[in-house]
Every structure is written in structure tokens, then in C-alpha cells.
XYZ file of C-alpha atoms in Angstrom:
499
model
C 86.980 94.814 124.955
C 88.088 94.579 121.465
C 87.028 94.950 118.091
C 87.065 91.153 116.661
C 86.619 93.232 112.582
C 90.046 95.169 113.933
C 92.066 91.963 113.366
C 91.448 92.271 109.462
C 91.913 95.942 109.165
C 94.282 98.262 108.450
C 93.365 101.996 108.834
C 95.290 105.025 107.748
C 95.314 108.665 108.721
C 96.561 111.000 105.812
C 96.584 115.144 104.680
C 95.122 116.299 102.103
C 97.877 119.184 100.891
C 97.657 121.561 98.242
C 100.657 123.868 97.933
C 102.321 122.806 101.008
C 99.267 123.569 103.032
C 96.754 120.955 104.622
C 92.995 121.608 103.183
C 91.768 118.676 105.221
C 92.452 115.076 105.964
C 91.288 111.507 104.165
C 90.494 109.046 106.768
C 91.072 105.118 105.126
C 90.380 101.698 106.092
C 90.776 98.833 104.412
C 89.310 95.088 105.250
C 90.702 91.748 103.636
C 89.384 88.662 104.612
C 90.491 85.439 102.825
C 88.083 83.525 99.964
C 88.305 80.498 98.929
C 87.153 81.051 95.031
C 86.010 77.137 93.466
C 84.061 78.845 90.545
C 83.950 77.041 87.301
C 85.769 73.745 88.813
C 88.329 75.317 90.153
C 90.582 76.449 93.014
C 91.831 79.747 93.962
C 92.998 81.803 96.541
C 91.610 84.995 96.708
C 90.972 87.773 99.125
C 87.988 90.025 99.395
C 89.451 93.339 99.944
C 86.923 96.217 101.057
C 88.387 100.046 101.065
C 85.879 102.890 102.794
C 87.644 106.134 102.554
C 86.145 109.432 104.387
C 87.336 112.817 103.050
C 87.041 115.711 105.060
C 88.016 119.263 103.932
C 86.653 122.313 106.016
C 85.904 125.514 104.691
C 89.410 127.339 105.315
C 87.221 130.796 106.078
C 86.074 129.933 109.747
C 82.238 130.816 109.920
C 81.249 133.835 112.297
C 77.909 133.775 113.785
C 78.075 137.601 113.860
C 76.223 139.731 111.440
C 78.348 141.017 108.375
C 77.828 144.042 106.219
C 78.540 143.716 102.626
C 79.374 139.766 102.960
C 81.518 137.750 100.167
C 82.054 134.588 100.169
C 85.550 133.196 98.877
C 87.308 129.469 98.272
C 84.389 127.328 99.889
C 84.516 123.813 98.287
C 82.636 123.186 95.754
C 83.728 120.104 93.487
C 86.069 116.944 94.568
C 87.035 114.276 92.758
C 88.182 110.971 94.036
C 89.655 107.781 92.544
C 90.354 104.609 94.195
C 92.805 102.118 92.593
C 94.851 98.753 93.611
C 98.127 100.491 92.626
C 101.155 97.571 92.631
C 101.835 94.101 93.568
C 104.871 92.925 95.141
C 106.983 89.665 94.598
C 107.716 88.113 91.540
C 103.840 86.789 91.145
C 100.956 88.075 89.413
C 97.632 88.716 90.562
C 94.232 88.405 88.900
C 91.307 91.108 89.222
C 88.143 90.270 89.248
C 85.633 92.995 88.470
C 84.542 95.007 91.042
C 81.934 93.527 93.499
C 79.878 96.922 94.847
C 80.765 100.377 95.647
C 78.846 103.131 96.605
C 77.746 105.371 96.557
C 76.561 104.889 93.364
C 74.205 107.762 92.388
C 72.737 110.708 94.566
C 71.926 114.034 93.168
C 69.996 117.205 93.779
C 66.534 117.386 92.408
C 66.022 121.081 92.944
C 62.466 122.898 91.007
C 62.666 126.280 91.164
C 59.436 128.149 89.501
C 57.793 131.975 90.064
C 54.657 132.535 88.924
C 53.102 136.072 88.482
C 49.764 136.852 87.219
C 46.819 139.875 87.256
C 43.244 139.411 86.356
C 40.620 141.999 86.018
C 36.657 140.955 85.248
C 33.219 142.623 85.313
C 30.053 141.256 85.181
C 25.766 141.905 85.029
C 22.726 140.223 84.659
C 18.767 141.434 84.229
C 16.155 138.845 84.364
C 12.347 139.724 83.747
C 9.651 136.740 84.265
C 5.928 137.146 83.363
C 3.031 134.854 82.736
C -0.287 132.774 84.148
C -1.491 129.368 84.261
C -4.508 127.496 84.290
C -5.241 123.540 84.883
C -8.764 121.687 85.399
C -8.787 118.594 87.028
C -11.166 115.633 86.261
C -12.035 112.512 88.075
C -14.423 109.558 87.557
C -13.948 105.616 89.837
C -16.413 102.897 89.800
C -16.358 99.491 91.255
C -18.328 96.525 91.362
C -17.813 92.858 92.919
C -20.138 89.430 92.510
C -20.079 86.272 93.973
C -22.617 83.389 94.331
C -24.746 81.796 97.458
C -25.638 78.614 95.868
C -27.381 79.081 92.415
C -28.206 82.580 93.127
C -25.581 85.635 92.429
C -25.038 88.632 94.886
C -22.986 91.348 94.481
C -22.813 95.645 94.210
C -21.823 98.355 92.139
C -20.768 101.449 93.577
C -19.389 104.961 92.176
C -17.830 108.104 92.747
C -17.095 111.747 90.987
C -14.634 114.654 91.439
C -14.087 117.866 89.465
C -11.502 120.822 90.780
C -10.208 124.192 89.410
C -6.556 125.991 89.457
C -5.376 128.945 88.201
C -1.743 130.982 88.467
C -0.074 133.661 87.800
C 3.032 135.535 88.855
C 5.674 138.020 88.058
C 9.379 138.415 89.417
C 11.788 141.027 88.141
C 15.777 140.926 89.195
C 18.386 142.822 88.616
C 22.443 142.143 89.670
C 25.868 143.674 88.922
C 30.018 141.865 90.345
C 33.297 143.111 89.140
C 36.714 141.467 90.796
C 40.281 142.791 90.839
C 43.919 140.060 91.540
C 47.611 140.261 91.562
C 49.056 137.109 92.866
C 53.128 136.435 93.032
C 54.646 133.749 94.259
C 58.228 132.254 94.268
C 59.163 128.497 95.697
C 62.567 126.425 95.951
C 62.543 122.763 96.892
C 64.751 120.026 97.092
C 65.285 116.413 98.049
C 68.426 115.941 99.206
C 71.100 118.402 100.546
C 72.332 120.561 97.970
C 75.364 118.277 96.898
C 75.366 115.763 94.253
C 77.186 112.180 93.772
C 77.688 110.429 91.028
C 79.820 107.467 90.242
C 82.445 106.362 87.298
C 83.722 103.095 86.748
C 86.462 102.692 83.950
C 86.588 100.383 81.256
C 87.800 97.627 82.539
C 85.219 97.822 85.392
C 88.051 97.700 88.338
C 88.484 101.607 89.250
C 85.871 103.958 90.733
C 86.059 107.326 90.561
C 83.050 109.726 92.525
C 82.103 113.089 91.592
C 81.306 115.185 94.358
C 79.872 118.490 93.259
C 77.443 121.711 94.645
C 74.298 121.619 92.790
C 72.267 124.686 94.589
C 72.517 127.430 94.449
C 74.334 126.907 91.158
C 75.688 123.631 89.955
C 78.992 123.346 89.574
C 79.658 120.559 87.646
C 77.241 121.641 84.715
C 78.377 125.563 84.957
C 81.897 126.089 84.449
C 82.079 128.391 81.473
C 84.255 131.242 81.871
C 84.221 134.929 79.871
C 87.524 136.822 79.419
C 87.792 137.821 82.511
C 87.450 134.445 84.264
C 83.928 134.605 85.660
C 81.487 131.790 84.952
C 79.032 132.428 82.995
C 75.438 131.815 84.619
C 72.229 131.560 83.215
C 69.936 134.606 84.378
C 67.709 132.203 87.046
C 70.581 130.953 88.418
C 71.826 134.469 88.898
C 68.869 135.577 91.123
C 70.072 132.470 93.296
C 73.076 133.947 94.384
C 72.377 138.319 93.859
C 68.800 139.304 93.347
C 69.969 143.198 93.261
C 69.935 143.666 96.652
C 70.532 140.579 98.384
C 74.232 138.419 98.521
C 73.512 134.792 98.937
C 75.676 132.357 100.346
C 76.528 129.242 98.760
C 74.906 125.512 100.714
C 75.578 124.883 104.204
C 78.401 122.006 103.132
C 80.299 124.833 100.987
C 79.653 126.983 103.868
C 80.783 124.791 106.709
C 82.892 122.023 104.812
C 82.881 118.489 103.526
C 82.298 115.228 105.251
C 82.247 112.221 102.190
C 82.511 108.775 102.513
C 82.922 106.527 99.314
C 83.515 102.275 99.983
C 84.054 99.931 97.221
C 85.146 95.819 97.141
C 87.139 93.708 94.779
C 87.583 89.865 94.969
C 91.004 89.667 93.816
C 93.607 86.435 93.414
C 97.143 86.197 94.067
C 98.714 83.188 91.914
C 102.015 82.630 93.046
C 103.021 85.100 94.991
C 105.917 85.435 97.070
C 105.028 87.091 100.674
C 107.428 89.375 102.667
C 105.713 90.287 106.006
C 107.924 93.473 105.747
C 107.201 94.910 102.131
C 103.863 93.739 101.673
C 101.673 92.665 98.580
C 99.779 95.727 97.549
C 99.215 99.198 98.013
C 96.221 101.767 97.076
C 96.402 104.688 94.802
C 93.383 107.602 95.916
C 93.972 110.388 93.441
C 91.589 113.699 94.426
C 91.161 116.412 92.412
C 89.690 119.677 94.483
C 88.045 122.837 93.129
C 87.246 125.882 95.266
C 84.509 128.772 94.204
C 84.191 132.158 95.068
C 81.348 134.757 94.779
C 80.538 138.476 95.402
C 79.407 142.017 94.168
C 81.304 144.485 92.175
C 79.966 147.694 91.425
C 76.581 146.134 91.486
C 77.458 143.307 89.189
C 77.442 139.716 90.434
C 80.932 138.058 90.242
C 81.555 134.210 90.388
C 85.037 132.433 90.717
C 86.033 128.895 90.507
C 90.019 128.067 91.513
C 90.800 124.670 90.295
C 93.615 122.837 93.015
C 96.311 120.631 91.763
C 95.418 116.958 92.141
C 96.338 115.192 95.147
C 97.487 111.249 95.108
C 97.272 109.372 98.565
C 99.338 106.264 98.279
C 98.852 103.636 100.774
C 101.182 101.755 103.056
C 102.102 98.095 102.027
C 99.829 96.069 102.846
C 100.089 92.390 103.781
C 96.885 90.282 102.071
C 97.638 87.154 104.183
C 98.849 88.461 107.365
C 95.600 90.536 107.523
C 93.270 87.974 106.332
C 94.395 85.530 108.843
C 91.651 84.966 111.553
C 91.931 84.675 115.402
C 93.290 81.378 117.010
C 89.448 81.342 119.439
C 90.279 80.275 123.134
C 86.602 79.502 122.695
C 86.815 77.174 119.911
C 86.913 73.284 121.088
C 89.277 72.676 117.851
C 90.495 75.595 116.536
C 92.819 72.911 114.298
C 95.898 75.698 114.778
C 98.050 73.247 113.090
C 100.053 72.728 109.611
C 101.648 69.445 108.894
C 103.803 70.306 105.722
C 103.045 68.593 102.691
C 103.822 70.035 99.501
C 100.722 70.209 97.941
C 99.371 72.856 101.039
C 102.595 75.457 100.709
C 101.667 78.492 99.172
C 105.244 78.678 97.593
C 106.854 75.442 98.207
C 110.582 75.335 100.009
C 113.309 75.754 97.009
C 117.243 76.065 97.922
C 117.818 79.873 98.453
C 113.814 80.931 97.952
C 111.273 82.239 100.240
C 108.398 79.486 101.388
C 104.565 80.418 102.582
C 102.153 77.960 104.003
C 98.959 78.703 105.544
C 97.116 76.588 108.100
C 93.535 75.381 106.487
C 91.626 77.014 108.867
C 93.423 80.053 108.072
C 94.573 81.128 111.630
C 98.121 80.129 111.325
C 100.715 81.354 108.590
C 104.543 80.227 108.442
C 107.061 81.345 106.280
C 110.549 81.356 106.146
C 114.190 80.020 103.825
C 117.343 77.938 103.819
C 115.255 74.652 103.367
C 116.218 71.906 100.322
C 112.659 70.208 100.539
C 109.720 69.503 102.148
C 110.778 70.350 105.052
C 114.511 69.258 105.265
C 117.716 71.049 105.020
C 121.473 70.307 105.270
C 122.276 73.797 105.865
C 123.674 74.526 102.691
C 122.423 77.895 102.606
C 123.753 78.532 106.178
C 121.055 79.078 109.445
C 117.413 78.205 108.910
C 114.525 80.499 109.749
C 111.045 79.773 110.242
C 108.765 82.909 110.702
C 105.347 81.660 112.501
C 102.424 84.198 112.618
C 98.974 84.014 114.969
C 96.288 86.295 116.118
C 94.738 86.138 119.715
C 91.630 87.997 120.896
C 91.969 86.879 124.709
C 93.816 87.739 127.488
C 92.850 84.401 129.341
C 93.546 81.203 128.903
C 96.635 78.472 128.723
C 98.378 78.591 125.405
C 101.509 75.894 124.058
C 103.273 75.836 120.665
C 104.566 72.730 119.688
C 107.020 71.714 116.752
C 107.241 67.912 115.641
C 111.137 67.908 114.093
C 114.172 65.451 114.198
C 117.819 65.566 112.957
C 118.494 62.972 109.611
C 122.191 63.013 110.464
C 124.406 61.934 113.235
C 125.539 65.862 114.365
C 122.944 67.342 116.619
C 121.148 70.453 116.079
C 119.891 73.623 118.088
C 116.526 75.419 117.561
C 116.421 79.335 119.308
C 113.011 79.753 119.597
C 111.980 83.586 120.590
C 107.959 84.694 121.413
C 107.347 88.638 119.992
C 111.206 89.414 120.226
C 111.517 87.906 123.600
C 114.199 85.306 123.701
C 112.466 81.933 124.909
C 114.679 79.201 124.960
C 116.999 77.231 123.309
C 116.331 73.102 122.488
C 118.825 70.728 121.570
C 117.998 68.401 118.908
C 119.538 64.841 118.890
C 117.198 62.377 118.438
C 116.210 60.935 115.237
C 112.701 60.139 113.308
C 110.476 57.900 116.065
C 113.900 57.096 118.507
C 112.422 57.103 122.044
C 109.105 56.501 120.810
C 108.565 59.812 118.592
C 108.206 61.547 122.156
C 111.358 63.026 121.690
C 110.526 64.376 118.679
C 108.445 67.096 120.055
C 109.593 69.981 120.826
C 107.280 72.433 123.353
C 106.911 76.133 124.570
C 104.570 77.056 126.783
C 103.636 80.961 126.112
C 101.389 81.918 128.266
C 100.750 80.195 131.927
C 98.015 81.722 134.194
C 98.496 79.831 137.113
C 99.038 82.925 139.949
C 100.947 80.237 142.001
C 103.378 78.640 140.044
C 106.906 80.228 139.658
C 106.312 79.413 135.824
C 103.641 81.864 135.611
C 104.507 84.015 132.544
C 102.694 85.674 129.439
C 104.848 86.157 126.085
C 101.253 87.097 124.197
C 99.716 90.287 123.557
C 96.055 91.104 121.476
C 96.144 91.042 118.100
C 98.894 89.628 115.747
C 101.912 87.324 117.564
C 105.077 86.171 115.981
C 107.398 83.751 116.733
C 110.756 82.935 115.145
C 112.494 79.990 114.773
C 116.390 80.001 113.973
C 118.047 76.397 113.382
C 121.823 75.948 113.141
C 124.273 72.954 113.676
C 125.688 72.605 117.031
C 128.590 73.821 117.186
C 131.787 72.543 115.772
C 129.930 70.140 114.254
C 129.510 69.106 110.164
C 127.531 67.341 108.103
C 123.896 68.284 110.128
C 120.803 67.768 108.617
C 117.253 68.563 109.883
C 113.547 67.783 108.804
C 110.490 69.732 110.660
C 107.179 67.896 110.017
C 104.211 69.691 111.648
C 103.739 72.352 114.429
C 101.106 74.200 115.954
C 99.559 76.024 118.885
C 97.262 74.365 121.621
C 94.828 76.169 123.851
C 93.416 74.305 127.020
């Protein structure tokens, strides 16, 4: 099983060393994948380029579980600094930056609230409360009622009545008497943060293409803020900050990453475009520039007195291998893929850089999954050898190990001398065709020319496999048969066919 991201990656493995010793390692990848930029009416070929770089620097004093007397605690990291910059461009082309796209990450820091509280309170208190004194209340009450009617002409009806009277008197007394008094002393001391002890922060420069990340120890002390030194090169630390590290009786250590090492990871991605650029599959186009700059701190007790050491390290720059935009950009030639359109015909208006006498040419298929470059060709594509033996460079990926595969080259000689093409599959030697036929004689079948690189049939004696995973190369070298003059050669289209 493979990794269909690996085809457009290029990863790195590199020291980080400081003196002639190795503090720790960086660990880079880089991704390009090709972009087709029509912004603002126009046409461009760019590449997205993505760069995630992990730096990892242990503490060089290997941690011991085992209990320690007196403990100190000497060069543990405690600041890094890294940049990350598209250093150079090769070929006689220029290429266009366009401002960065995202990094990150972009911002994370330390929130750390550190607070002690100490307070006494002391309080008495009494109360007396006398209560004396009598009531009286009389009560009257008087109802009457009365209803009529009539039976006829005659009236009926009654009156009735009723008559209460009632009496109260009160009287009471209450004495109380109450005494509290209440004694604290309350201290209390609390730390807190929200992430772990480290901060991030990110710098882009002016021109918005180059980020730079500051990696720094924030708790117990910070030391990006803190790096005042007295005359004898300790820094100078606020009082609360102090107590951190040395409360009088007590050595602190520094944060578990200062204590154990480093572990950062820092990604960013351009969009950037190549404008004429001449390709060489074995210099490259571009290279990286990661500049780090590493600062180690120390801290212990002297004579009861709290010492605290930074060591600033001589910056580091990490330059990357060459690396090939469109060789890595190009995608996979899918067995899958009903038409996978692995084919260039070559008109002049597709090259990349266009065939000149004596000059480097570059085309690229338009589904991006074929390139070919190569020299010693007049025009588009013809050649009378003036320059001496023609090359033609082809380059494919494959992600299967299945599957029928054919390349095929449509060519023809414009002259009366034959000519011989050496065709040769990953730097093993093929076969060689005789050309001697010219434009459409026999029908244009003769005009094709046909390898067959990988056969899968178990059974036939032809059964053979020239491909391997991953990037494929085949090379094409013309020349004029032998003892023959005035050749001349035109190569139209090819292309590879999976069935």
C-alpha cells in the first residue's frame, strides 16, 4: 500500500549542530501540487507549495528519575527561533511570489495568573435587650337584617338582630442578654494556566512572504520578556518571579518541555509562479532557507542566592535540496482512470519553453501526468541534427503494480536517410527502432512507433515489467543511421496507454 500524497512530496532529514555537535534534528517536508492561476483574465502557471517543518531538540542533560540532593538545572532549552524562506531559483527565468496563503501556527501563548492572598481579622461583639409593657383592646359588635317581599297586594317580610361585646387585656416582659467574639488567619497561594508553559508567536516580514516563529518558556519565568542581565551575567528577575524558581528553601525546575526537550511543528503555503523557466530534472528550481536561532538557560543556588543563566547558540541555517516544482507536481498516470489522456501532441503554443537550436525544451501533458523535456531540436518538433544526437527525456508516475502499460511515439523521417531511435525504460536498455518511413507512407501505421513496458501475462515469454512505484523515466536518443547525411526527423505526439 502506498501513500498516493507521497508522489508530491519531498521530505528531508537534517541536524541541528551547534559547535560541531548535534543538539537535535529538523524533520522537513515539503508538498507542491500544480495550479492553474486564471485570476484577473489571465493565465498562469503556478504551484502551491506547502513546507511543515518539525524541530526537535532534547534536553542534552538526560533526566534521572532518582532523587537528587541539592539539584541545578543547566542548558535546558528555553527560546528557538525559526525562519522559513524560498531561498533561489534556478534557470535563467524569474518567478513571481504571491503573498503567503496560511501558516501556523499563528499565535499561542501562556496565560499564567499567579496571586497570594494573606489576611487576619479579629472582631468582638454584645447585645442587651430589655422589653416591658401591657395592652388593652375592647371589642364591639352590632348586625341587623331585614327582607320584604309581596303576596299579592299585601307585603310580608322580617327584621331580625344580633349583639356582641368582648374584653382583652396583655401584658408581658422579656429580658436578653448575648456576647460573640471571632478570631482568622487565612493564606492562600494558586498558579494556573491554559496551555503548557511554552509560548508561540508568529512574524511575517514586510513583504508578507517569510515567517518567522518564536518559540519561548513562559513559566516559570518568561524568557522572551526577561533577558536583562547585571554585571555579572545573571538576568535580572522581578521578585514574584523569583519565588517561582527559589522560595528560600526550595530549587524549582524549569517546565516539563525545558526539562524533557522540544517537539515543534510550524507549516506555512505560498502560491508561487514560474514565468519562463528553464527546468533541469538534475539541478532543480528552488531550494528552502530555515534559519534557527537557539538559546539555552540555566538556574541554581549560590550561597543562598538564586542564580539564572541564559547561553545564546550561534544561528543555524538548514538549506534544502533542489527541488524540482514540475517533476513533483506531476500527478499519477491512474490504471483506474478510463482516460487518463497520458498524451502530448506538440504544438507550440502548449511547450513550457518552446524547442530553440542549442536550448533546453519543457512541455507538460494537460492533465498534468506526463512531462517531456529534452534539446538538439530546430522547431516544433523537427531537427536536422545540426546540433548532433537528439534527446527526449519523458517523465511519469505510477501508483500500481498491476495492469498492462504501452508507450507510443507518432514520428517520421522528412529526408531520404533513415533514422534510429534507442529507446531505454528507468536505465534499462529497451530496444532500438529504425525509422524509414515518411509522414502518412503505409497509411500513417508506420509512423508509430511502440514499447510495451510492462506485460502481466504469466504465460507469455514476453512477460516483463520495466516499471517501478512512483516516478518512471524514459529516454529517447535519435541519431542518423549510420554513414548516412543529410537526416532529418519530426516527432508529433506520444504517450502512454493503460488497458
Amino acid at each position: 500500500m502506498i501513500n498516493i500524497k507521497d508522489l508530491n512530496t519531498h521530505i528531508e532529514y537534517s541536524d541541528i549542530t551547534v559547535g560541531g555537535v548535534v543538539i537535535g534534528q529538523t524533520i522537513t517536508q515539503y508538498r507542491v501540487k500544480r495550479y492553474d492561476d486564471i485570476k484577473n483574465l489571465t493565465e498562469k502557471k503556478s504551484y502551491l507549495i506547502t513546507c511543515t517543518q518539525r524541530i526537535i531538540i532534547p534536553n542534552k542533560a538526560k533526566f534521572s528519575p532518582a532523587p537528587a540532593k541539592n539539584p541545578t538545572f543547566n542548558d535546558y532549552p528555553a527560546l528557538l527561533t525559526n525562519e522559513i524562506s524560498i531561498k533561489s531559483v534556478s534557470g535563467s527565468g524569474d518567478i513571481t511570489f504571491n503573498k503567503i496563503l496560511d501558516y501556523s501556527p499563528k499565535t499561542l501563548n501562556t496565560t499564567v495568573m499567579s496571586s497570594e492572598d494573606t489576611s487576619n481579622s479579629s472582631g468582638e461583639s454584645s447585645s442587651k435587650e430589655h422589653t416591658t409593657g401591657s395592652s388593652t383592646s375592647q371589642t364591639n359588635s352590632y348586625s341587623v337584617s331585614a327582607n320584604i317581599g309581596f303576596f299579592g297586594d299585601l307585603p310580608t317580610g322580617g327584621v331580625s338582630g344580633s349583639y356582641g361585646h368582648s374584653d382583652t387585656k396583655t401584658h408581658s416582659k422579656s429580658d436578653s442578654e448575648g456576647s460573640s467574639s471571632s478570631h482568622g488567619n487565612q493564606l492562600s497561594d494558586e498558579d494556573s494556566m491554559s496551555i503548557k508553559d511554552w509560548g508561540s508567536y508568529a512574524i511575517m516580514d514586510n513583504e508578507n512572504q517569510t515567517p518567522t516563529w518564536v518559540w519561548s518558556q513562559e513559566f516559570p519565568w518568561n524568557v522572551a520578556l526577561f533577558k536583562d542581565i547585571d554585571a555579572n551575567n545573571n538576568v535580572i528577575l522581578p521578585a514574584y518571579v523569583q519565588k517561582r524558581l527559589y522560595d528560600g528553601k526550595t530549587l524549582y525546575p524549569p517546565t516539563e518541555l525545558s526539562l524533557f526537550g522540544i517537539n515543534f511543528v510550524s507549516k506555512a503555503s505560498w502560491i508561487i509562479a514560474v514565468n519562463n523557466q528553464v527546468l533541469d530534472v538534475n539541478t532543480g528550481d528552488i531550494t528552502f532557507s530555515h534559519i534557527l536561532n537557539y538559546t539555552t538557560a540555566s538556574h541554581g543556588v549560590t550561597k543562598g542566592q538564586l542564580s539564572v543563566l541564559m547561553n545564546s547558540q550561534s544561528p543555524v541555517t538548514i538549506t534544502s535540496k533542489p527541488i524540482n516544482l514540475d517533476l513533483l507536481a506531476l500527478e499519477s498516470i491512474s490504471f483506474n482512470r478510463r482516460a487518463n489522456n497520458a498524451v502530448i501532441g506538440f504544438i507550440k503554443n502548449k511547450f513550457t519553453i518552446p524547442p530553440a537550436p542549442k536550448e533546453k525544451f519543457l512541455i507538460i501533458s494537460n492533465s498534468n501526468n506526463l512531462l517531456v523535456n529534452g534539446s538538439g531540436f530546430t522547431d516544433v518538433m523537427e531537427t536536422d541534427f545540426s546540433d548532433g544526437a537528439v534527446d527526449i527525456n519523458v517523465f511519469f508516475k505510477v501508483t500500481e503494480t498491476y495492469g498492462d502499460y504501452t508507450f507510443f511515439m507518432k514520428a517520421w523521417k522528412t529526408a531520404k536517410p533513415a533514422c534510429e531511435v534507442t529507446i531505454s525504460v528507468n536505465d534499462y536498455l529497451v530496444t532500438t527502432k529504425r525509422i524509414d518511413f515518411l509522414e502518412s507512407e503505409g497509411g500513417g501505421t508506420n509512423n508509430i512507433v511502440s514499447v510495451f513496458l510492462r506485460n502481466t501475462d504469466y504465460t507469455s515469454v514476453d512477460y516483463h515489467d520495466y516499471l517501478k512505484l512512483g516516478l518512471n523515466s524514459i529516454k529517447i536518443t535519435i541519431t542518423p543511421e549510420a554513414n548516412s547525411t543529410g537526416a532529418m526527423f519530426c516527432i508529433r505526439a506520444l504517450g502512454i496507454n493503460n488497458y
